[in-house]
PDB file of C-alpha atoms in Angstrom:
ATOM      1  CA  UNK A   1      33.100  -8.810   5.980  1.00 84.00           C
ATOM      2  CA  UNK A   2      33.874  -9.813   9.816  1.00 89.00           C
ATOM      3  CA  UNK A   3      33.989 -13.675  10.425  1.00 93.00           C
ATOM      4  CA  UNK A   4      33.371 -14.839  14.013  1.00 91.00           C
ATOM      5  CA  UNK A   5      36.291 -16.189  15.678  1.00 90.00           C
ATOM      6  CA  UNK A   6      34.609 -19.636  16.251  1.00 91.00           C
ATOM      7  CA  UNK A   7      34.241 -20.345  12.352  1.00 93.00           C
ATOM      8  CA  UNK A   8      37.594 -22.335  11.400  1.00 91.00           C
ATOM      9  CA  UNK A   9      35.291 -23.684   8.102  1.00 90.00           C
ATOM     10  CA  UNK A  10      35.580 -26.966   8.804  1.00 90.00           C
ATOM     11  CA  UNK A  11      31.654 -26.743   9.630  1.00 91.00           C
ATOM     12  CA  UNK A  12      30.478 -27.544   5.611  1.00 91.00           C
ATOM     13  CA  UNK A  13      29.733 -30.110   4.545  1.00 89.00           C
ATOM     14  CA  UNK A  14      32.088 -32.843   3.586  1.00 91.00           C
ATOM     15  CA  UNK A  15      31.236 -32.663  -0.440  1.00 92.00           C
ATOM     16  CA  UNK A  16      32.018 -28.811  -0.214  1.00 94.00           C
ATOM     17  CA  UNK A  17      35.439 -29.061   1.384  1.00 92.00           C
ATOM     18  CA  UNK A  18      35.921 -31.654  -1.284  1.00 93.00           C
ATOM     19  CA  UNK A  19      35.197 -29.128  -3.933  1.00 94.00           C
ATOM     20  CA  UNK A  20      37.340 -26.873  -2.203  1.00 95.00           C
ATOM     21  CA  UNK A  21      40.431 -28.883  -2.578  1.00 93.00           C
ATOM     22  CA  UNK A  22      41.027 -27.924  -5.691  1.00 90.00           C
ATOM     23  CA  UNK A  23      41.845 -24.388  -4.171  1.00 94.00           C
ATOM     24  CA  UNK A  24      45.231 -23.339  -2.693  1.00 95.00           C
ATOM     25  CA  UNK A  25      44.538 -24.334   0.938  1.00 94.00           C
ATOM     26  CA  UNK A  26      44.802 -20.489   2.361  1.00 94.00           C
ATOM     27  CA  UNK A  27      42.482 -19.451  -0.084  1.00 96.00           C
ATOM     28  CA  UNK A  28      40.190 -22.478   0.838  1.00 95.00           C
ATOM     29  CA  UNK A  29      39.912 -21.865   4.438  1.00 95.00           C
ATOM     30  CA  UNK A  30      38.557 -18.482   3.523  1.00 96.00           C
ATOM     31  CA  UNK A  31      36.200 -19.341   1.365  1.00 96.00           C
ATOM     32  CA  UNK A  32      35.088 -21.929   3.464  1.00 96.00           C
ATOM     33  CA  UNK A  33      34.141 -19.535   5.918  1.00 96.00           C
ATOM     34  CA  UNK A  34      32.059 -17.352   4.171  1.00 97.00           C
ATOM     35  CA  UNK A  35      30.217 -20.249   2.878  1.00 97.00           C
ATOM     36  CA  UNK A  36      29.755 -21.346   6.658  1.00 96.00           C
ATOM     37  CA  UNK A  37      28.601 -17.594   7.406  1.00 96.00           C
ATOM     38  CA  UNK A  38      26.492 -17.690   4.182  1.00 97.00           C
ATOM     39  CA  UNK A  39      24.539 -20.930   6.346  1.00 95.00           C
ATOM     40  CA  UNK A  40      24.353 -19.313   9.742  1.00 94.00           C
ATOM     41  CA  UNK A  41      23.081 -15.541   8.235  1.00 95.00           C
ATOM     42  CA  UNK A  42      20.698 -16.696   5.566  1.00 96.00           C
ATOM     43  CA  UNK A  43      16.998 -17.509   7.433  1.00 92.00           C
ATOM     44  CA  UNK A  44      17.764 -14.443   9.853  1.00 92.00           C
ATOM     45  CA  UNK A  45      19.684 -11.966   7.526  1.00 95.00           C
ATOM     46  CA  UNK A  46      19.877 -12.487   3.666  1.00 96.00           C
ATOM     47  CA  UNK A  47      21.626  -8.685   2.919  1.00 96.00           C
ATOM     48  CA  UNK A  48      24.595 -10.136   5.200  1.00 95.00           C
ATOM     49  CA  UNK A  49      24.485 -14.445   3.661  1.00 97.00           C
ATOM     50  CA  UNK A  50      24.626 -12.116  -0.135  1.00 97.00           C
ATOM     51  CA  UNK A  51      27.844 -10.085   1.267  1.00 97.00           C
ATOM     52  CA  UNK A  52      29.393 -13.287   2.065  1.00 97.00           C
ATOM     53  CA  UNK A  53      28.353 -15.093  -0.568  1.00 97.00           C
ATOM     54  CA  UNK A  54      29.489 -12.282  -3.043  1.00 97.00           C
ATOM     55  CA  UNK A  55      33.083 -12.446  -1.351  1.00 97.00           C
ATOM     56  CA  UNK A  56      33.298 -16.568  -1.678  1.00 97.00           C
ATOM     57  CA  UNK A  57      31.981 -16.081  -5.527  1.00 97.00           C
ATOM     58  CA  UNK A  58      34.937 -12.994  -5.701  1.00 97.00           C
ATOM     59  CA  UNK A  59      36.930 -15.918  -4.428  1.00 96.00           C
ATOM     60  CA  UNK A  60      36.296 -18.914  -6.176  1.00 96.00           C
ATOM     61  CA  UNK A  61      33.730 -18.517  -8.996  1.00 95.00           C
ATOM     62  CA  UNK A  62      34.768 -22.091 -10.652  1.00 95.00           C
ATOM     63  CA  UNK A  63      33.501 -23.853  -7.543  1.00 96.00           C
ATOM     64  CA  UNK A  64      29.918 -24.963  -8.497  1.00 96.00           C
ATOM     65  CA  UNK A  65      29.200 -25.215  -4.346  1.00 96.00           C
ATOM     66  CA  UNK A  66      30.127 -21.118  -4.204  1.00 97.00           C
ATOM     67  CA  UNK A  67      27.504 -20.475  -6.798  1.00 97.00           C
ATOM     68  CA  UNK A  68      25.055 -22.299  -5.217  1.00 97.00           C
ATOM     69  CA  UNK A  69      25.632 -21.043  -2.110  1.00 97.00           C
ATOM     70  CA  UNK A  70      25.724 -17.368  -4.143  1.00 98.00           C
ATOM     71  CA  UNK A  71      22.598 -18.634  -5.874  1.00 98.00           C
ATOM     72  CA  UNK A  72      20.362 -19.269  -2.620  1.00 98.00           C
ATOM     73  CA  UNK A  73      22.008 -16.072  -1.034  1.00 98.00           C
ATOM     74  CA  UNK A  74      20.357 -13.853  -4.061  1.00 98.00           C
ATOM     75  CA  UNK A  75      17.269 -15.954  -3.792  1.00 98.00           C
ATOM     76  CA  UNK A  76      16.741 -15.112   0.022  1.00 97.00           C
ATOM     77  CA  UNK A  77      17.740 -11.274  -0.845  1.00 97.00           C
ATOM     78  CA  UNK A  78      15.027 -11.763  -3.580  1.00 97.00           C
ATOM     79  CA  UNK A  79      17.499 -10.646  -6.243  1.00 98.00           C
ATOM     80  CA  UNK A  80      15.783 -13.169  -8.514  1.00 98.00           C
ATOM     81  CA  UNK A  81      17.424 -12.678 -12.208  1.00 98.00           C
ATOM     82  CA  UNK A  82      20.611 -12.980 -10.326  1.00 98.00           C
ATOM     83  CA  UNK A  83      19.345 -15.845  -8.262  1.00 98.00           C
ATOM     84  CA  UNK A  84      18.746 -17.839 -11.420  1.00 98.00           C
ATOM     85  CA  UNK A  85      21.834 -16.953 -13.221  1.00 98.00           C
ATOM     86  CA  UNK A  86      24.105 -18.378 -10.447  1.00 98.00           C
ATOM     87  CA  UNK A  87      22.165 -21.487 -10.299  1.00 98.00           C
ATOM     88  CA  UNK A  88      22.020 -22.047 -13.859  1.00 97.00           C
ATOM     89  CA  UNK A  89      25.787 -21.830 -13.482  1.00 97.00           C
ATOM     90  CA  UNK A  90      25.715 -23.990 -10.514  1.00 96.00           C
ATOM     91  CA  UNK A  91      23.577 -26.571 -12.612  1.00 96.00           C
ATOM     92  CA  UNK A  92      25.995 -25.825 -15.643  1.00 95.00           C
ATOM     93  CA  UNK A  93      29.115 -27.158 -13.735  1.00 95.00           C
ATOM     94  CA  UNK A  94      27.775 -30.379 -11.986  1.00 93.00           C
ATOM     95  CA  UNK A  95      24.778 -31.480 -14.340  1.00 92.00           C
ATOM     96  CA  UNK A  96      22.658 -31.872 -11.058  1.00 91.00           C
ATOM     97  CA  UNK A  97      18.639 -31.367 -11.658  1.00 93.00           C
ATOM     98  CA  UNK A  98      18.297 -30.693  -7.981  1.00 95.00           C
ATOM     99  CA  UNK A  99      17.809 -26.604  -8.152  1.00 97.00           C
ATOM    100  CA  UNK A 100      15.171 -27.002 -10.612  1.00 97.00           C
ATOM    101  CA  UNK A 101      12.602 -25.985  -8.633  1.00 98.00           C
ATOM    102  CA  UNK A 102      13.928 -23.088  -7.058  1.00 98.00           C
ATOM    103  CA  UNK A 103      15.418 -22.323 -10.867  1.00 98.00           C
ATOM    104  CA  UNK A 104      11.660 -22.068 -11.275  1.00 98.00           C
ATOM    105  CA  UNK A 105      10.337 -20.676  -8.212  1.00 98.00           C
ATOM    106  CA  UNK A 106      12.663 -17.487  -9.117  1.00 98.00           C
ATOM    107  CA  UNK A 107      10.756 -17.544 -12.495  1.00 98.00           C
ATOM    108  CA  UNK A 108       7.715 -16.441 -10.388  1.00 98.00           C
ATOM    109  CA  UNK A 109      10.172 -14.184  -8.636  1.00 97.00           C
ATOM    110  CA  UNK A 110      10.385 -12.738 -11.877  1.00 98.00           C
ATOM    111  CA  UNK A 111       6.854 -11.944 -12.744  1.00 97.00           C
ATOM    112  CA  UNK A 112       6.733 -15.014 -14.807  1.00 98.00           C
ATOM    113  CA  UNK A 113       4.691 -17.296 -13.493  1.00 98.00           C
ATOM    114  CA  UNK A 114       3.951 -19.043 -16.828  1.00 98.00           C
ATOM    115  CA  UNK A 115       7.520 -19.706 -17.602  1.00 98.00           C
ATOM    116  CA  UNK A 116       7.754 -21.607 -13.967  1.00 98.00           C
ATOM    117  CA  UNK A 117       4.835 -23.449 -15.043  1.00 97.00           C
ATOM    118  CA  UNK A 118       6.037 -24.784 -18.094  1.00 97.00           C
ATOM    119  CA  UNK A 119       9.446 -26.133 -16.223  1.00 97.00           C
ATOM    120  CA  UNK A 120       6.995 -28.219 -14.147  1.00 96.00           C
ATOM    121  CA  UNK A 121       6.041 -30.239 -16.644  1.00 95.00           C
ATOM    122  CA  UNK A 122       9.938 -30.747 -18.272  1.00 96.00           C
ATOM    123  CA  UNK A 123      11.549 -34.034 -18.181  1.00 94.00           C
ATOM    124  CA  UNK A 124      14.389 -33.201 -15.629  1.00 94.00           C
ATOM    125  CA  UNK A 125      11.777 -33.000 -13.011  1.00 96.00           C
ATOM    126  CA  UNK A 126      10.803 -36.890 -13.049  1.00 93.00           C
ATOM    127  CA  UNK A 127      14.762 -36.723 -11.752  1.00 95.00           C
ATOM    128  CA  UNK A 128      14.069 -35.143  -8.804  1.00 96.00           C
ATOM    129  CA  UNK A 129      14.122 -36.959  -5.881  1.00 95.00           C
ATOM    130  CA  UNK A 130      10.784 -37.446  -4.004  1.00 95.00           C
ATOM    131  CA  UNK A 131      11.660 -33.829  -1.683  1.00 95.00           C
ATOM    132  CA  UNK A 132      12.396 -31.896  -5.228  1.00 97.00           C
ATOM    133  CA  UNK A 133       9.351 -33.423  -6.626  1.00 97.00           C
ATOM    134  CA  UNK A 134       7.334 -32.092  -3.965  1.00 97.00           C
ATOM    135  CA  UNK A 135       9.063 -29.214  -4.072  1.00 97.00           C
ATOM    136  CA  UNK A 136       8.118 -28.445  -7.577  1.00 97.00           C
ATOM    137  CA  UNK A 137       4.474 -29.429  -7.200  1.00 97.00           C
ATOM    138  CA  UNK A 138       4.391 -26.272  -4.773  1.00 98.00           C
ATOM    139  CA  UNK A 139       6.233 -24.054  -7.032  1.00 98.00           C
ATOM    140  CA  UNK A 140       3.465 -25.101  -9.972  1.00 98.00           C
ATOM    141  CA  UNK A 141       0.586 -24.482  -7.331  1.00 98.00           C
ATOM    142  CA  UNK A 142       1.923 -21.418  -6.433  1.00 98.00           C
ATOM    143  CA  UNK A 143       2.076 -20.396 -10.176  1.00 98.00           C
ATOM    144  CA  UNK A 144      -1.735 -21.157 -10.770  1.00 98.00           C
ATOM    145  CA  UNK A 145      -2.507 -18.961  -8.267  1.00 97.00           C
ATOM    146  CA  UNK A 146       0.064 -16.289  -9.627  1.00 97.00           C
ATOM    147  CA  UNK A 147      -2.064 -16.457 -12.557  1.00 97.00           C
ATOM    148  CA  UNK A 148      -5.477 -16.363 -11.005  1.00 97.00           C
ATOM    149  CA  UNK A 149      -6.456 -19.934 -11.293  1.00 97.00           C
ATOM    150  CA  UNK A 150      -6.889 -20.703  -7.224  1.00 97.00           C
ATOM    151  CA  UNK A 151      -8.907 -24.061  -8.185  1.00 97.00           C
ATOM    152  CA  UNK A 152      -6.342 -25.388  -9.821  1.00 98.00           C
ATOM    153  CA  UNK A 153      -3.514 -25.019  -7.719  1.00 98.00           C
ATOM    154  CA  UNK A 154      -5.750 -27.083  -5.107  1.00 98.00           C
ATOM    155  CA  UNK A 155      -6.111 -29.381  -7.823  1.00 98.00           C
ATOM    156  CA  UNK A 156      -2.249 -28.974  -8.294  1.00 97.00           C
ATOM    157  CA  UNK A 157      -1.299 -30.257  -4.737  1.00 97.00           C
ATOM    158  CA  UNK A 158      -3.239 -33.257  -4.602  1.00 97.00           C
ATOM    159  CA  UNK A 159      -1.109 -36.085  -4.764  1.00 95.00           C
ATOM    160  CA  UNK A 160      -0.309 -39.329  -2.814  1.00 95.00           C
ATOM    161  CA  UNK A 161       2.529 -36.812  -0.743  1.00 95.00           C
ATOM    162  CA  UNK A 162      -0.457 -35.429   0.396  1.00 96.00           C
ATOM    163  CA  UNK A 163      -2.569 -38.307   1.464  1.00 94.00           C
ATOM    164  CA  UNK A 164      -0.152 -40.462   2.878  1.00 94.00           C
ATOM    165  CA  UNK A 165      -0.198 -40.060   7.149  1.00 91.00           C
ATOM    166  CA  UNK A 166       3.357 -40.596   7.098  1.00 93.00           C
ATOM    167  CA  UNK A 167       5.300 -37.445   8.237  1.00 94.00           C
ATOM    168  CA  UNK A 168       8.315 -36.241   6.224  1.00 95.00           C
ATOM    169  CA  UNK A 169      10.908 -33.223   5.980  1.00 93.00           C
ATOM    170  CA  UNK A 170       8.282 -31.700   3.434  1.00 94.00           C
ATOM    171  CA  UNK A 171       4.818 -32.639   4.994  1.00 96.00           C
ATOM    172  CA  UNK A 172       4.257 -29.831   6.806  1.00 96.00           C
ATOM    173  CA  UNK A 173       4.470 -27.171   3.724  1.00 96.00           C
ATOM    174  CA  UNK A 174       2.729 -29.569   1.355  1.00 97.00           C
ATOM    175  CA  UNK A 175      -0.114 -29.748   4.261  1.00 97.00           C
ATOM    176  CA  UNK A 176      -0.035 -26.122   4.730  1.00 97.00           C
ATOM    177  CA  UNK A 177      -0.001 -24.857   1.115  1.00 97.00           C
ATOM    178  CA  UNK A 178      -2.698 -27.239   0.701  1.00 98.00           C
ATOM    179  CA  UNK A 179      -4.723 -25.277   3.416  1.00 97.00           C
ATOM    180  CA  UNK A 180      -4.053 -21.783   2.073  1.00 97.00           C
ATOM    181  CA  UNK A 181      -5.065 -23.119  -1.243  1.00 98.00           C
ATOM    182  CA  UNK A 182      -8.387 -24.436  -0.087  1.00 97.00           C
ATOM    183  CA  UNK A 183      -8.872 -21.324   2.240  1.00 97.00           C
ATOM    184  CA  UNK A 184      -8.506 -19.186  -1.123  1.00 97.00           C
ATOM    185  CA  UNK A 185     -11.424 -20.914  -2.936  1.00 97.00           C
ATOM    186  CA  UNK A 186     -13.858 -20.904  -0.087  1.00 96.00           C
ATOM    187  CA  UNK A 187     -13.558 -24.125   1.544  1.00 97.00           C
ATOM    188  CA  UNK A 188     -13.301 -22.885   5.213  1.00 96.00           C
ATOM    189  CA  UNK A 189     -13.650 -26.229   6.840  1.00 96.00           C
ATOM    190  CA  UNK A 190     -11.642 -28.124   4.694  1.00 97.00           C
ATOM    191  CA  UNK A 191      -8.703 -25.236   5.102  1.00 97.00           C
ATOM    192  CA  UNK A 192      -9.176 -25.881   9.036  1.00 96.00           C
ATOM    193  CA  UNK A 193      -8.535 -29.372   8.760  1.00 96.00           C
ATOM    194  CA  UNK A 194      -5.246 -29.621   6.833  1.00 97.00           C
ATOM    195  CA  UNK A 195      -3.718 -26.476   9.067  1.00 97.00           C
ATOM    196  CA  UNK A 196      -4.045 -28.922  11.972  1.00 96.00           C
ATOM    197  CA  UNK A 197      -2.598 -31.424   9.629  1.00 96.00           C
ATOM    198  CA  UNK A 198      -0.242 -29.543   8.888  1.00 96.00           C
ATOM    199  CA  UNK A 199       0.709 -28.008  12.522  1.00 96.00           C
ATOM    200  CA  UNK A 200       0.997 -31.662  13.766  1.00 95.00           C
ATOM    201  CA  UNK A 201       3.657 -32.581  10.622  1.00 95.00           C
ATOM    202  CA  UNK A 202       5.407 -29.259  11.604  1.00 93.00           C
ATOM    203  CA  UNK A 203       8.091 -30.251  14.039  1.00 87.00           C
ATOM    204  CA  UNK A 204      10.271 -27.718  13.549  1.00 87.00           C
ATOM    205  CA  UNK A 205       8.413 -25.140  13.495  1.00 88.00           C
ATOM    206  CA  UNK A 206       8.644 -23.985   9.980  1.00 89.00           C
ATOM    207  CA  UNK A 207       5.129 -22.595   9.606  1.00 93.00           C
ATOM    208  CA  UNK A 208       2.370 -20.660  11.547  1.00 93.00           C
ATOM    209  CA  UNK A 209       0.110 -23.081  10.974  1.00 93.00           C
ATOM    210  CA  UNK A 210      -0.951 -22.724  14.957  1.00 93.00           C
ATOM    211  CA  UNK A 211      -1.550 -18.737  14.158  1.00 94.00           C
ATOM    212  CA  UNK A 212      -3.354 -19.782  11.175  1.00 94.00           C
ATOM    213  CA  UNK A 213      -5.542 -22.032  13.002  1.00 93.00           C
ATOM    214  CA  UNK A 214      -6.553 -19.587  16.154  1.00 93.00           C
ATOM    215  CA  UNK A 215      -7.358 -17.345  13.167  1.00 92.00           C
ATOM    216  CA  UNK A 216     -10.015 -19.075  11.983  1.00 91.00           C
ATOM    217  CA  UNK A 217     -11.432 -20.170  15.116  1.00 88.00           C
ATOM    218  CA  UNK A 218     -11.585 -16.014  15.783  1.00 87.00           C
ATOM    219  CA  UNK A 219      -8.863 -16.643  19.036  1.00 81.00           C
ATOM    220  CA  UNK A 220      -6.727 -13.057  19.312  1.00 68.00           C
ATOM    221  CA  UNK A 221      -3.111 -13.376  20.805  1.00 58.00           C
ATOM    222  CA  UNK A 222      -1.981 -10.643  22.343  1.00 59.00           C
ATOM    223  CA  UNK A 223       1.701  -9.535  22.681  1.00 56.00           C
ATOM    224  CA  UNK A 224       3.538 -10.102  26.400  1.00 55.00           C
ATOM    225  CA  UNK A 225       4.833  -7.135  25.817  1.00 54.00           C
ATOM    226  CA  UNK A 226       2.474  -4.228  24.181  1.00 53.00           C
ATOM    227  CA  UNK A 227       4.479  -0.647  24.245  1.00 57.00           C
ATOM    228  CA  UNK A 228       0.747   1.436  23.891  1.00 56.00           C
ATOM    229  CA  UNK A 229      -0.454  -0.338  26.672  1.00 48.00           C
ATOM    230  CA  UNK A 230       2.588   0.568  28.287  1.00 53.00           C
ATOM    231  CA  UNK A 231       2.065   3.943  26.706  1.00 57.00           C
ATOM    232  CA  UNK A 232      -1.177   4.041  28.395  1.00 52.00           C
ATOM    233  CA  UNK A 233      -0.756   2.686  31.901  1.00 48.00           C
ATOM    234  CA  UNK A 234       2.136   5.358  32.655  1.00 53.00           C
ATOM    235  CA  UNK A 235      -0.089   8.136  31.500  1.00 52.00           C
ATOM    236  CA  UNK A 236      -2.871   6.658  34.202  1.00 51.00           C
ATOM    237  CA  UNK A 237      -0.316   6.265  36.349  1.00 49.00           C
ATOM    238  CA  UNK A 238       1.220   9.778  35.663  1.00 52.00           C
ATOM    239  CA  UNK A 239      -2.524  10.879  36.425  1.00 52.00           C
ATOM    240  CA  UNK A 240      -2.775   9.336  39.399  1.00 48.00           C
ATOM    241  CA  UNK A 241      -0.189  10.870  40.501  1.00 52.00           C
ATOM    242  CA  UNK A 242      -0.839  14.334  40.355  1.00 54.00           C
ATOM    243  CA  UNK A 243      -4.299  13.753  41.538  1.00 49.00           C
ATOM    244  CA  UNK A 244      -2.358  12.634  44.653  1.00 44.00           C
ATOM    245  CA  UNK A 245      -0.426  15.366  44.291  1.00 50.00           C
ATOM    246  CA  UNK A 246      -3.497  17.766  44.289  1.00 53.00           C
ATOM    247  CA  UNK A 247      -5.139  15.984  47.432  1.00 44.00           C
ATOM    248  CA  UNK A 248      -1.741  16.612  49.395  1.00 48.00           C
ATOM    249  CA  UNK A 249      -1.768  20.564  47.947  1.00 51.00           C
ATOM    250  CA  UNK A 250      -5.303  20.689  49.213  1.00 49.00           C
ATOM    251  CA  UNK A 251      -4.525  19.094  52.233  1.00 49.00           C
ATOM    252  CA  UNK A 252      -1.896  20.909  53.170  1.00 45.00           C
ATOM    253  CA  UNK A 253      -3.863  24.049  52.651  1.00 42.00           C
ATOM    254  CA  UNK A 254      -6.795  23.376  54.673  1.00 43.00           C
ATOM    255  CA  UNK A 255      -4.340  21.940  57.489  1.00 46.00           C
ATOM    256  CA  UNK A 256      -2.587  25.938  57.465  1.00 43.00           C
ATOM    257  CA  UNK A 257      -6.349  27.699  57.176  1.00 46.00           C
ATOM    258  CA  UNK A 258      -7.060  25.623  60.393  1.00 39.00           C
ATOM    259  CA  UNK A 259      -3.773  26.730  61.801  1.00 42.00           C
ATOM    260  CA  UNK A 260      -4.589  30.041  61.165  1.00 41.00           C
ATOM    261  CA  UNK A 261      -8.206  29.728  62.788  1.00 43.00           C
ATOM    262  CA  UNK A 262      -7.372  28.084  65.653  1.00 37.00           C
ATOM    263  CA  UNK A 263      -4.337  30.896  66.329  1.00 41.00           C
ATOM    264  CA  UNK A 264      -6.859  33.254  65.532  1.00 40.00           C
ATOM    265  CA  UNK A 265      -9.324  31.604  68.224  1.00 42.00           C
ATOM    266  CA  UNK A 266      -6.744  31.961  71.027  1.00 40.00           C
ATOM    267  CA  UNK A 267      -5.894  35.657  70.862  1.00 38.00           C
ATOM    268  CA  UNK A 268      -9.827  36.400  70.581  1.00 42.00           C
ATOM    269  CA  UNK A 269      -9.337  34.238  73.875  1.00 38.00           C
ATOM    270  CA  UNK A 270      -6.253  36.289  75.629  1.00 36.00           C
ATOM    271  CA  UNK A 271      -8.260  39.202  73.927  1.00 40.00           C
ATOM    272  CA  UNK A 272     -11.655  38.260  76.572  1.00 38.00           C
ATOM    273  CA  UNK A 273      -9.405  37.252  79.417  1.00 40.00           C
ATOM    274  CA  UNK A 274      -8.143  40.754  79.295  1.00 38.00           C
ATOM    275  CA  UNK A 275     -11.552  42.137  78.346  1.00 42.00           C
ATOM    276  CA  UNK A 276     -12.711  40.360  81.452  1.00 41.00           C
ATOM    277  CA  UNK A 277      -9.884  41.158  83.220  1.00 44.00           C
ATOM    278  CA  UNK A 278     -10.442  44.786  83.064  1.00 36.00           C
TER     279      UNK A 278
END
């Protein structure tokens, strides 16, 4: 696949390049840059991050950072089963907990909700750090509700993450999951509250907790740029011209009739001057 000039892959991250080191060093400046290509594609275009992602893994399989990186690439192309086999790999090779919860969030990718449930209660998750342990309290509320049980996912969320006022990388999807949850049960008002909660933790952006909001409060955005409404003003504008169109047909008409009269007028004029002539 083509690589951008710009990408030398000296843009991952330090602990990667380390991992790479163990590759001859040709080899690891390629796959270095399909793992930096894997980063820059993946939010905007998973089908391209899982091409390069499959050519690093082609690559350099025994890397645990290439079947990570091949791991989240699946994920985001919501090839699940493959998803989870990489990162069980991944997990295999460095002993790290930290993909548990995305190890279980592609159990619900899976149709298995329960199974993702079950891993929320396992011991590796008390050795999470506070992010993956927020993380997996998201993945177990969005399980509940996978299975139908809406109150207890609400239930699910509430934790001292939640309550604190304190604003971190993960506040913003905590607060808004927590809305969506209450909004699912009923509890309107409630669900109002923590999407402003949640829109004011959101500083990147990472939510729609503003659309979410002007939803509820019945406010209607419209696009800048609508294409029927464009549709429709050239059709009035089409119609407007050819009723100008007609006016100038009719005009021009009427202004050869009176031609025609007034021509008419002056020979039935010569016509008496020589009537009254003779």
């Amino acid at each position: 696949m083509p690589i951008p000039e710009d990408v030398t892959g000296e843009e991952i991250d330090k602990d990667v390049r380390q991992e790479l080191m163990s590759l001859p060093k040709t080899l690891a400046e390629d796959v270095a840059k399909n793992l930096v290509m894997v980063a820059r594609t993946l939010d905007e275009d998973p089908q391209h991050a899982y091409g390069y992602a499959k050519v690093a893994l082609r690559l350099a399989s025994r890397v645990p950072a290439v079947r990570e990186a091949m791991g989240f690439a699946a994920y985001g192309a919501e090839k699940y089963a493959e998803a989870l086999a990489e990162f069980r790999a991944a997990r295999r090779m460095t002993g790290s907990q930290h993909l548990w919860p995305v190890m279980a969030d592609c159990e619900r990718g899976m149709g298995r909700p329960e199974k993702a449930l079950a891993m929320a209660g396992e011991p590796e998750v008390q050795r999470l750090d506070k992010a993956g342990q927020v993380e997996m309290r998201l993945v177990a509320a969005g399980a509940r509700r996978d299975m139908g049980q809406a109150e207890a996912a609400v239930v699910t969320l509430q934790s001292p993450e939640l309550a604190s006022s304190s604003v971190q990388p993960w506040s913003a999807r905590l607060r808004y999951a927590y809305a969506d949850a209450l909004l699912e049960v009923g509890r309107e008002a409630e669900a109002r509250e923590w999407f402003a909660r949640a829109l004011e933790a959101d500083q990147s952006g990472s939510t729609d907790a503003s659309d979410r909001l002007a939803e509820l409060d019945g406010i209607e955005f419209l696009d800048a740029y609508d294409e029927d409404a464009d549709e429709h003003a050239d059709a009035d504008y089409a119609d407007a011209d050819d009723a100008v169109a007609d006016v100038a047909d009719e005009d021009t008409v009427a202004g050869a009739d009176v031609g025609r009269d007034t021509g008419g007028n002056e020979v039935d004029e010569r016509d008496r001057g020589r009537d009254g002539d003779s």
